[in-house]
């Protein structure tokens, strides 16, 4: 894993946007498309706004980018808690993306569990049975979770499904998420996490005893194509 520690968040966001542009260019050059899975949260929001800005938007062939999500709260797409809504508001509504290249992790009229199987089929229709995303953007919570892989949940140990859904009791809501195997199968992964509140969990993830039941981020591979962007407050 390549770790980069930044002095300020503006530089971190800019380097993350640069990384997105570089990987998009390489992927489109190599196989004429760029298939990504995105996360929600405050740091992706800042990155998406940059990508939609005049400085970056013209650097990407948006018509060749396919958008999936890493995880989602099981709420309608117009709900303020929706990761997809945030991405539309900050990025997708501002660049020339093909609508049939966008795959929100929600559908009216079905259960989260039913849609998890449907979403896996959507991924397979684009990526084939190989299931290798060109790029996945991850965050990490104060408790060491990533995507909707929360401490102590059965989903941590899923080996067959690419997508799973379950009721998260502490939040009193359903979550739908990519599983660890399909995340780790991505060509490139960028983890963005920062701030004093992440310090303890990040130290355990990087240096502690392997215990993904408590720190699910440890499920993510530490190979060379996995990058971590963080700051001095979190890295210590």
PDB file of N, CA and C in Angstrom, residues 38-41 44-45 48 67-94 102-107 115 119 176:
ATOM      1  N   UNK A  38     -17.948   4.511  -6.508  1.00  0.00           N
ATOM      2  CA  UNK A  38     -17.694   5.683  -5.679  1.00  0.00           C
ATOM      3  C   UNK A  38     -18.327   5.557  -4.300  1.00  0.00           C
ATOM      4  N   UNK A  39     -17.747   6.280  -3.355  1.00  0.00           N
ATOM      5  CA  UNK A  39     -18.263   6.335  -1.991  1.00  0.00           C
ATOM      6  C   UNK A  39     -18.966   7.666  -1.747  1.00  0.00           C
ATOM      7  N   UNK A  40     -19.718   7.714  -0.656  1.00  0.00           N
ATOM      8  CA  UNK A  40     -20.311   8.961  -0.211  1.00  0.00           C
ATOM      9  C   UNK A  40     -19.453   9.594   0.865  1.00  0.00           C
ATOM     10  N   UNK A  41     -19.956  10.681   1.452  1.00  0.00           N
ATOM     11  CA  UNK A  41     -19.223  11.334   2.535  1.00  0.00           C
ATOM     12  C   UNK A  41     -18.675  12.686   2.136  1.00  0.00           C
ATOM     13  N   UNK A  44     -15.325  12.589  -0.485  1.00  0.00           N
ATOM     14  CA  UNK A  44     -15.694  12.415  -1.891  1.00  0.00           C
ATOM     15  C   UNK A  44     -16.451  13.614  -2.447  1.00  0.00           C
ATOM     16  N   UNK A  45     -17.299  14.223  -1.644  1.00  0.00           N
ATOM     17  CA  UNK A  45     -18.054  15.394  -2.098  1.00  0.00           C
ATOM     18  C   UNK A  45     -17.110  16.489  -2.581  1.00  0.00           C
ATOM     19  N   UNK A  48     -15.511  15.342  -5.871  1.00  0.00           N
ATOM     20  CA  UNK A  48     -16.451  15.406  -6.992  1.00  0.00           C
ATOM     21  C   UNK A  48     -16.642  16.843  -7.468  1.00  0.00           C
ATOM     22  N   UNK A  67     -20.462   4.601 -13.922  1.00  0.00           N
ATOM     23  CA  UNK A  67     -20.517   4.908 -12.498  1.00  0.00           C
ATOM     24  C   UNK A  67     -21.354   3.886 -11.720  1.00  0.00           C
ATOM     25  N   UNK A  68     -20.713   3.236 -10.774  1.00  0.00           N
ATOM     26  CA  UNK A  68     -21.376   2.421  -9.767  1.00  0.00           C
ATOM     27  C   UNK A  68     -21.081   3.036  -8.401  1.00  0.00           C
ATOM     28  N   UNK A  69     -21.688   2.454  -7.364  1.00  0.00           N
ATOM     29  CA  UNK A  69     -21.423   2.924  -6.006  1.00  0.00           C
ATOM     30  C   UNK A  69     -20.889   1.790  -5.149  1.00  0.00           C
ATOM     31  N   UNK A  70     -20.077   2.167  -4.172  1.00  0.00           N
ATOM     32  CA  UNK A  70     -19.504   1.202  -3.240  1.00  0.00           C
ATOM     33  C   UNK A  70     -20.553   0.719  -2.258  1.00  0.00           C
ATOM     34  N   UNK A  71     -21.364   1.652  -1.754  1.00  0.00           N
ATOM     35  CA  UNK A  71     -22.407   1.284  -0.815  1.00  0.00           C
ATOM     36  C   UNK A  71     -23.455   2.383  -0.786  1.00  0.00           C
ATOM     37  N   UNK A  72     -24.544   2.089  -0.089  1.00  0.00           N
ATOM     38  CA  UNK A  72     -25.641   3.042  -0.058  1.00  0.00           C
ATOM     39  C   UNK A  72     -26.548   2.764   1.132  1.00  0.00           C
ATOM     40  N   UNK A  73     -27.074   3.830   1.679  1.00  0.00           N
ATOM     41  CA  UNK A  73     -28.198   3.707   2.598  1.00  0.00           C
ATOM     42  C   UNK A  73     -29.425   3.392   1.755  1.00  0.00           C
ATOM     43  N   UNK A  74     -30.291   2.505   2.235  1.00  0.00           N
ATOM     44  CA  UNK A  74     -31.444   2.118   1.425  1.00  0.00           C
ATOM     45  C   UNK A  74     -32.535   3.180   1.565  1.00  0.00           C
ATOM     46  N   UNK A  75     -32.315   4.285   0.863  1.00  0.00           N
ATOM     47  CA  UNK A  75     -33.243   5.414   0.863  1.00  0.00           C
ATOM     48  C   UNK A  75     -33.462   5.847  -0.578  1.00  0.00           C
ATOM     49  N   UNK A  76     -34.588   6.478  -0.890  1.00  0.00           N
ATOM     50  CA  UNK A  76     -34.840   6.945  -2.259  1.00  0.00           C
ATOM     51  C   UNK A  76     -33.752   7.901  -2.740  1.00  0.00           C
ATOM     52  N   UNK A  77     -33.640   8.016  -4.055  1.00  0.00           N
ATOM     53  CA  UNK A  77     -32.563   8.805  -4.642  1.00  0.00           C
ATOM     54  C   UNK A  77     -32.701  10.298  -4.391  1.00  0.00           C
ATOM     55  N   UNK A  78     -33.884  10.735  -3.964  1.00  0.00           N
ATOM     56  CA  UNK A  78     -34.049  12.159  -3.641  1.00  0.00           C
ATOM     57  C   UNK A  78     -33.873  12.450  -2.158  1.00  0.00           C
ATOM     58  N   UNK A  79     -33.497  11.428  -1.400  1.00  0.00           N
ATOM     59  CA  UNK A  79     -33.276  11.595   0.033  1.00  0.00           C
ATOM     60  C   UNK A  79     -31.897  12.210   0.277  1.00  0.00           C
ATOM     61  N   UNK A  80     -31.819  13.136   1.215  1.00  0.00           N
ATOM     62  CA  UNK A  80     -30.541  13.809   1.498  1.00  0.00           C
ATOM     63  C   UNK A  80     -29.473  12.843   2.002  1.00  0.00           C
ATOM     64  N   UNK A  81     -29.860  11.673   2.488  1.00  0.00           N
ATOM     65  CA  UNK A  81     -28.891  10.695   2.981  1.00  0.00           C
ATOM     66  C   UNK A  81     -28.341   9.813   1.863  1.00  0.00           C
ATOM     67  N   UNK A  82     -28.840   9.978   0.653  1.00  0.00           N
ATOM     68  CA  UNK A  82     -28.426   9.130  -0.463  1.00  0.00           C
ATOM     69  C   UNK A  82     -27.043   9.524  -0.984  1.00  0.00           C
ATOM     70  N   UNK A  83     -26.149   8.558  -1.041  1.00  0.00           N
ATOM     71  CA  UNK A  83     -24.835   8.801  -1.641  1.00  0.00           C
ATOM     72  C   UNK A  83     -24.970   9.160  -3.115  1.00  0.00           C
ATOM     73  N   UNK A  84     -25.891   8.509  -3.801  1.00  0.00           N
ATOM     74  CA  UNK A  84     -26.082   8.792  -5.225  1.00  0.00           C
ATOM     75  C   UNK A  84     -26.551  10.230  -5.433  1.00  0.00           C
ATOM     76  N   UNK A  85     -27.489  10.687  -4.612  1.00  0.00           N
ATOM     77  CA  UNK A  85     -27.973  12.064  -4.737  1.00  0.00           C
ATOM     78  C   UNK A  85     -26.818  13.053  -4.603  1.00  0.00           C
ATOM     79  N   UNK A  86     -25.968  12.832  -3.627  1.00  0.00           N
ATOM     80  CA  UNK A  86     -24.821  13.720  -3.446  1.00  0.00           C
ATOM     81  C   UNK A  86     -23.936  13.729  -4.692  1.00  0.00           C
ATOM     82  N   UNK A  87     -23.738  12.560  -5.292  1.00  0.00           N
ATOM     83  CA  UNK A  87     -22.880  12.488  -6.470  1.00  0.00           C
ATOM     84  C   UNK A  87     -23.514  13.184  -7.670  1.00  0.00           C
ATOM     85  N   UNK A  88     -24.829  13.036  -7.825  1.00  0.00           N
ATOM     86  CA  UNK A  88     -25.526  13.764  -8.887  1.00  0.00           C
ATOM     87  C   UNK A  88     -25.407  15.263  -8.658  1.00  0.00           C
ATOM     88  N   UNK A  89     -25.642  15.696  -7.420  1.00  0.00           N
ATOM     89  CA  UNK A  89     -25.651  17.134  -7.122  1.00  0.00           C
ATOM     90  C   UNK A  89     -24.291  17.787  -7.345  1.00  0.00           C
ATOM     91  N   UNK A  90     -23.229  17.057  -7.046  1.00  0.00           N
ATOM     92  CA  UNK A  90     -21.890  17.647  -7.095  1.00  0.00           C
ATOM     93  C   UNK A  90     -21.134  17.355  -8.377  1.00  0.00           C
ATOM     94  N   UNK A  91     -21.481  16.277  -9.086  1.00  0.00           N
ATOM     95  CA  UNK A  91     -20.692  15.862 -10.249  1.00  0.00           C
ATOM     96  C   UNK A  91     -21.537  15.494 -11.460  1.00  0.00           C
ATOM     97  N   UNK A  92     -22.388  14.494 -11.324  1.00  0.00           N
ATOM     98  CA  UNK A  92     -23.023  13.887 -12.496  1.00  0.00           C
ATOM     99  C   UNK A  92     -23.960  14.831 -13.233  1.00  0.00           C
ATOM    100  N   UNK A  93     -24.571  15.758 -12.517  1.00  0.00           N
ATOM    101  CA  UNK A  93     -25.453  16.727 -13.171  1.00  0.00           C
ATOM    102  C   UNK A  93     -24.683  17.846 -13.875  1.00  0.00           C
ATOM    103  N   UNK A  94     -23.363  17.826 -13.766  1.00  0.00           N
ATOM    104  CA  UNK A  94     -22.550  18.931 -14.283  1.00  0.00           C
ATOM    105  C   UNK A  94     -21.577  18.519 -15.383  1.00  0.00           C
ATOM    106  N   UNK A 102     -24.866   5.114 -15.710  1.00  0.00           N
ATOM    107  CA  UNK A 102     -24.985   5.423 -14.287  1.00  0.00           C
ATOM    108  C   UNK A 102     -25.860   4.372 -13.626  1.00  0.00           C
ATOM    109  N   UNK A 103     -25.358   3.770 -12.563  1.00  0.00           N
ATOM    110  CA  UNK A 103     -26.038   2.659 -11.898  1.00  0.00           C
ATOM    111  C   UNK A 103     -26.208   2.947 -10.404  1.00  0.00           C
ATOM    112  N   UNK A 104     -27.227   3.733 -10.048  1.00  0.00           N
ATOM    113  CA  UNK A 104     -27.466   4.010  -8.626  1.00  0.00           C
ATOM    114  C   UNK A 104     -27.764   2.729  -7.859  1.00  0.00           C
ATOM    115  N   UNK A 105     -27.394   2.718  -6.614  1.00  0.00           N
ATOM    116  CA  UNK A 105     -27.553   1.529  -5.780  1.00  0.00           C
ATOM    117  C   UNK A 105     -28.903   1.579  -5.039  1.00  0.00           C
ATOM    118  N   UNK A 106     -29.963   1.819  -5.821  1.00  0.00           N
ATOM    119  CA  UNK A 106     -31.297   1.875  -5.234  1.00  0.00           C
ATOM    120  C   UNK A 106     -32.325   1.683  -6.339  1.00  0.00           C
ATOM    121  N   UNK A 107     -33.469   1.069  -5.958  1.00  0.00           N
ATOM    122  CA  UNK A 107     -34.580   0.904  -6.892  1.00  0.00           C
ATOM    123  C   UNK A 107     -35.873   0.877  -6.098  1.00  0.00           C
ATOM    124  N   UNK A 115     -32.606  -6.245  -4.413  1.00  0.00           N
ATOM    125  CA  UNK A 115     -31.858  -5.407  -5.328  1.00  0.00           C
ATOM    126  C   UNK A 115     -30.369  -5.718  -5.292  1.00  0.00           C
ATOM    127  N   UNK A 119     -28.244  -5.757  -8.543  1.00  0.00           N
ATOM    128  CA  UNK A 119     -27.092  -4.870  -8.727  1.00  0.00           C
ATOM    129  C   UNK A 119     -25.855  -5.661  -9.124  1.00  0.00           C
ATOM    130  N   UNK A 176     -26.815  -1.375   1.665  1.00  0.00           N
ATOM    131  CA  UNK A 176     -26.428  -2.245   0.562  1.00  0.00           C
ATOM    132  C   UNK A 176     -24.979  -1.912   0.215  1.00  0.00           C
TER     133      UNK A 176
END
